[in-house]
Each structure stands twice: as structure tokens, then as C-alpha cells.
Amino acid sequence: MTPRAERTEGRERTERADAQRNREAVLAAADALFAASSSPHSVSMDDIAAAAGVGKGTLFRRFGDRAGLIAAVITSRLEPLRRAVGEVQEQTGSDPRQQVLDLLDTALKFKTENRNLMSAAEDAGISSPYRAGHYGWWHETLRAALDRVPGVHEPDFTAHALLAAIRADLVTHLIDERQMSPDGLRSALAAHVADVLGGSPPEPGRS
């Protein structure tokens, strides 16, 4: 390799490393701003760029628009959620109704902890919620669990209906406006699952 080629390759590696650091800084800044804001709709691209220490143009080149940035932040937070879902799915001997509740309870805890971010996603139209990639994954995961529940004749529709009970805008409304505690919301969800699937309410988080 010629000295010129080595310099070019070194510069490209540096640029890639800088771009990765900028991306991580932007995602961390956006995550923190949405978590701290009492009104996630008010968090602007200008706010995020300033907090991350990058130019606003960098955000648009990297993420396209506000919706693309929010989607990237959500994606960056999904891995722990996927691990938790995998742990629930591995409990193959559990009661299928309990497994459905455990999956919904896991999703509800994620929505509760990230409700500002998820509300911003729904408001931006990236989560409508049906066009979002993570919604499709959630729906398929829940539908597969519902296939094992006796008496559920329309698992595809039932999965949609149960996921509607934990929309981020509803979670935000109940916790932040109606002052419902997260534990109270989890208990209400367990009762709703019992109403839909039959039987007495299983306990959230128990398999």
C-alpha cells in the first residue's frame, strides 16, 4: 500500500469513528431529553443537536428527520426488551394465559419507563402504531403465545386488541394525567387479560 493510500484509509477510519461517536452522542442526548421532558412533543431537533454537541445538519444527514431519529432511539433501547421477552418465551411449561400476561407486562413496563419517547414516536407517525417494525415484532410474539390459549378463536385480532391496551398515549394519560401508579396499571392490565381470555386474573410478572 502506498503512503497516500495509507493516509486515505486512515482518514476514512477516523471519519467512521467520528461518525459513530456522533451517532451515539445524538442517541444518548435524544433519549435523555425525551425522558426528562414533561412534553415530549416539545423536544426539537435543535434541542437534540445542542445537547449532543453536533450541528443540526448532522442530525438530518444521519437520521433524515425527527421521526427517523426517534425510531433510531427506540431501536437502540430494544435489545434488553428482546432479552426479557426471550426469557418469558423460554418458560415453555408455564400456563399459556400467564405467558400472554407476562409478555404484555414486559411490554407495559417498557412503555411506562419510556412513555415520553414512545408517545413522541406515536405523535410523529412512525408508530401509528402499526407501521413501526417493533410493533410487528410485538404483534407476532403475542399472537404466537395466544395460539396456545384454549378458547381464543382469533389470535391475530386478539393480539392487536390487547396491544391497544398498552399504547404509549394511554399509558402516559393514565400515569401522568390520571395519577395511576405503574403497579396499579399492571394490576388493571392483568384484570383486562382475564376479562379477554377468561379465568381469574393471573399475577403480573409471575410464571
Coordinates of C-alpha atoms in Angstrom, one line a residue:
M1 CA 0.0 0.0 0.0
T2 CA 1.3 3.4 -0.9
P3 CA 1.8 6.2 1.7
R4 CA -1.1 8.1 0.0
A5 CA -3.4 5.1 0.2
E6 CA -2.5 4.5 3.8
R7 CA -3.3 8.2 4.7
T8 CA -6.6 7.9 2.8
E9 CA -7.5 4.7 4.7
G10 CA -6.5 6.2 8.0
R11 CA -8.6 9.3 7.4
E12 CA -11.6 7.1 6.4
R13 CA -11.3 5.1 9.6
T14 CA -11.1 8.3 11.7
E15 CA -14.2 9.7 9.9
R16 CA -16.1 6.4 10.5
A17 CA -15.1 6.5 14.2
D18 CA -16.1 10.2 14.5
A19 CA -19.5 9.4 12.8
Q20 CA -20.1 6.6 15.2
R21 CA -19.3 8.8 18.2
N22 CA -21.6 11.5 16.9
R23 CA -24.4 8.9 16.4
E24 CA -24.0 7.6 19.9
A25 CA -23.9 11.1 21.3
V26 CA -27.1 12.1 19.4
L27 CA -29.0 9.0 20.6
A28 CA -27.9 9.5 24.2
A29 CA -28.9 13.2 24.1
A30 CA -32.3 12.5 22.5
D31 CA -33.0 9.7 25.0
A32 CA -32.2 11.9 27.9
L33 CA -34.2 14.9 26.6
F34 CA -37.3 12.8 26.0
A35 CA -37.1 11.1 29.4
A36 CA -36.7 14.5 31.2
S37 CA -39.3 16.5 29.2
S38 CA -42.9 16.9 30.6
S39 CA -44.0 17.4 27.0
P40 CA -42.1 15.1 24.6
H41 CA -43.7 16.9 21.6
S42 CA -41.7 20.0 22.5
V43 CA -38.3 18.3 22.1
S44 CA -36.9 19.7 18.9
M45 CA -34.1 18.7 16.6
D46 CA -32.4 22.0 17.7
D47 CA -32.6 20.9 21.3
I48 CA -31.1 17.5 20.5
A49 CA -28.3 18.9 18.3
A50 CA -27.3 21.3 21.0
A51 CA -27.3 18.6 23.8
A52 CA -25.3 16.3 21.6
G53 CA -22.8 19.0 20.6
V54 CA -23.3 18.5 16.9
G55 CA -24.7 20.6 14.1
K56 CA -28.4 20.3 13.2
G57 CA -27.4 19.3 9.7
T58 CA -25.6 16.3 11.1
L59 CA -29.0 15.0 12.5
F60 CA -30.8 15.4 9.2
R61 CA -28.0 13.7 7.2
R62 CA -27.8 10.8 9.7
F63 CA -31.5 10.3 10.5
G64 CA -33.5 12.1 7.8
D65 CA -36.0 13.8 10.1
R66 CA -37.3 13.8 13.6
A67 CA -39.3 10.6 13.1
G68 CA -36.2 8.8 11.9
L69 CA -34.2 10.0 14.9
I70 CA -36.9 8.8 17.3
A71 CA -37.1 5.5 15.6
A72 CA -33.3 5.1 16.0
V73 CA -33.5 5.9 19.7
I74 CA -36.2 3.3 20.2
T75 CA -34.2 0.7 18.2
S76 CA -31.2 1.4 20.5
R77 CA -33.3 0.5 23.5
L78 CA -34.9 -2.7 22.2
E79 CA -32.2 -5.2 23.0
P80 CA -32.8 -5.5 26.7
L81 CA -36.5 -5.8 25.9
R82 CA -35.9 -8.6 23.4
R83 CA -33.9 -10.5 26.1
A84 CA -36.7 -10.1 28.6
V85 CA -39.2 -11.4 26.0
G86 CA -36.9 -14.3 25.2
E87 CA -36.8 -15.3 28.9
V88 CA -40.6 -15.3 29.0
Q89 CA -40.8 -17.4 25.9
E90 CA -38.3 -19.9 27.3
Q91 CA -40.7 -20.7 30.1
T92 CA -42.5 -23.3 27.9
G93 CA -44.1 -25.1 30.8
S94 CA -45.9 -22.1 32.0
D95 CA -49.7 -21.6 31.8
P96 CA -50.3 -20.0 28.3
R97 CA -52.6 -17.4 29.8
Q98 CA -49.9 -16.4 32.3
Q99 CA -47.3 -16.3 29.4
V100 CA -49.6 -13.9 27.5
L101 CA -49.8 -11.6 30.6
D102 CA -46.1 -11.8 31.2
L103 CA -45.4 -10.7 27.6
L104 CA -47.9 -7.8 28.0
D105 CA -46.5 -6.9 31.4
T106 CA -43.0 -6.8 29.9
A107 CA -44.2 -4.5 27.2
L108 CA -46.1 -2.3 29.6
K109 CA -43.0 -1.9 31.8
F110 CA -41.0 -0.8 28.7
K111 CA -43.8 1.6 27.7
T112 CA -44.0 3.0 31.2
E113 CA -40.3 3.6 31.5
N114 CA -40.1 5.1 28.0
R115 CA -43.5 6.6 27.7
N116 CA -42.3 10.1 26.7
L117 CA -40.2 8.6 23.9
M118 CA -42.9 6.2 22.8
S119 CA -45.6 9.0 22.8
A120 CA -43.3 11.1 20.7
A121 CA -43.0 8.2 18.3
E122 CA -46.7 7.8 18.0
D123 CA -47.1 11.6 17.6
A124 CA -44.5 11.6 14.8
G125 CA -46.5 8.9 12.9
I126 CA -43.7 6.3 12.9
S127 CA -45.6 4.1 15.3
S128 CA -49.2 4.8 14.2
P129 CA -48.6 2.2 15.8
Y130 CA -49.0 -0.3 13.0
R131 CA -46.2 0.8 10.6
A132 CA -43.4 0.5 13.2
G133 CA -41.1 -2.5 12.9
H134 CA -41.2 -3.1 16.6
Y135 CA -45.0 -3.2 16.6
G136 CA -44.9 -6.0 14.0
W137 CA -42.5 -8.0 16.2
W138 CA -44.6 -7.4 19.3
H139 CA -47.8 -8.5 17.5
E140 CA -46.3 -11.7 16.1
T141 CA -44.8 -12.6 19.5
L142 CA -48.1 -12.1 21.2
R143 CA -50.1 -13.8 18.5
A144 CA -47.9 -16.9 18.8
A145 CA -48.5 -17.0 22.6
L146 CA -52.2 -16.6 22.1
D147 CA -52.2 -19.6 19.7
R148 CA -51.6 -21.8 22.8
V149 CA -54.5 -20.3 24.8
P150 CA -57.7 -22.5 24.7
G151 CA -60.8 -20.7 23.5
V152 CA -59.0 -17.9 21.6
H153 CA -60.5 -18.1 18.1
E154 CA -58.9 -15.0 16.6
P155 CA -55.4 -14.8 17.9
D156 CA -54.3 -12.3 15.3
F157 CA -57.1 -9.8 16.1
T158 CA -56.8 -10.5 19.9
A159 CA -53.1 -9.7 19.8
H160 CA -54.0 -6.3 18.2
A161 CA -56.7 -5.7 20.7
L162 CA -54.5 -6.5 23.7
L163 CA -51.7 -4.3 22.4
A164 CA -54.1 -1.4 22.1
A165 CA -54.5 -1.5 25.9
I166 CA -50.8 -0.6 26.3
R167 CA -50.5 2.2 23.7
A168 CA -48.0 4.8 24.9
D169 CA -50.5 7.6 24.7
L170 CA -52.9 5.7 27.0
V171 CA -50.1 4.7 29.4
T172 CA -49.0 8.4 29.6
H173 CA -52.6 9.6 30.1
L174 CA -53.2 7.1 32.9
I175 CA -49.9 7.6 34.8
D176 CA -49.2 11.3 34.2
E177 CA -52.7 12.8 34.0
R178 CA -54.9 10.4 35.9
Q179 CA -52.2 9.7 38.5
M180 CA -52.5 5.9 38.2
S181 CA -49.5 4.2 39.7
P182 CA -47.4 1.8 37.5
D183 CA -48.3 -1.1 39.8
G184 CA -51.9 -0.2 39.6
L185 CA -51.8 -0.1 35.9
R186 CA -50.1 -3.5 35.8
S187 CA -52.9 -4.9 38.0
A188 CA -55.5 -3.4 35.8
L189 CA -53.9 -4.9 32.7
A190 CA -53.9 -8.4 34.4
A191 CA -57.6 -8.0 35.1
H192 CA -58.2 -7.0 31.5
V193 CA -56.3 -10.0 30.3
A194 CA -58.6 -12.2 32.5
D195 CA -61.6 -10.5 31.0
V196 CA -60.5 -11.2 27.5
L197 CA -59.1 -14.7 28.0
G198 CA -61.3 -15.9 30.8
G199 CA -60.5 -17.1 34.3
S200 CA -59.3 -15.2 37.3
P201 CA -56.6 -12.6 36.9
P202 CA -53.0 -14.0 36.9
E203 CA -50.4 -12.1 38.7
P204 CA -48.1 -9.7 36.7
G205 CA -44.6 -11.0 36.4
R206 CA -45.3 -14.5 37.7
S207 CA -44.9 -17.6 35.6

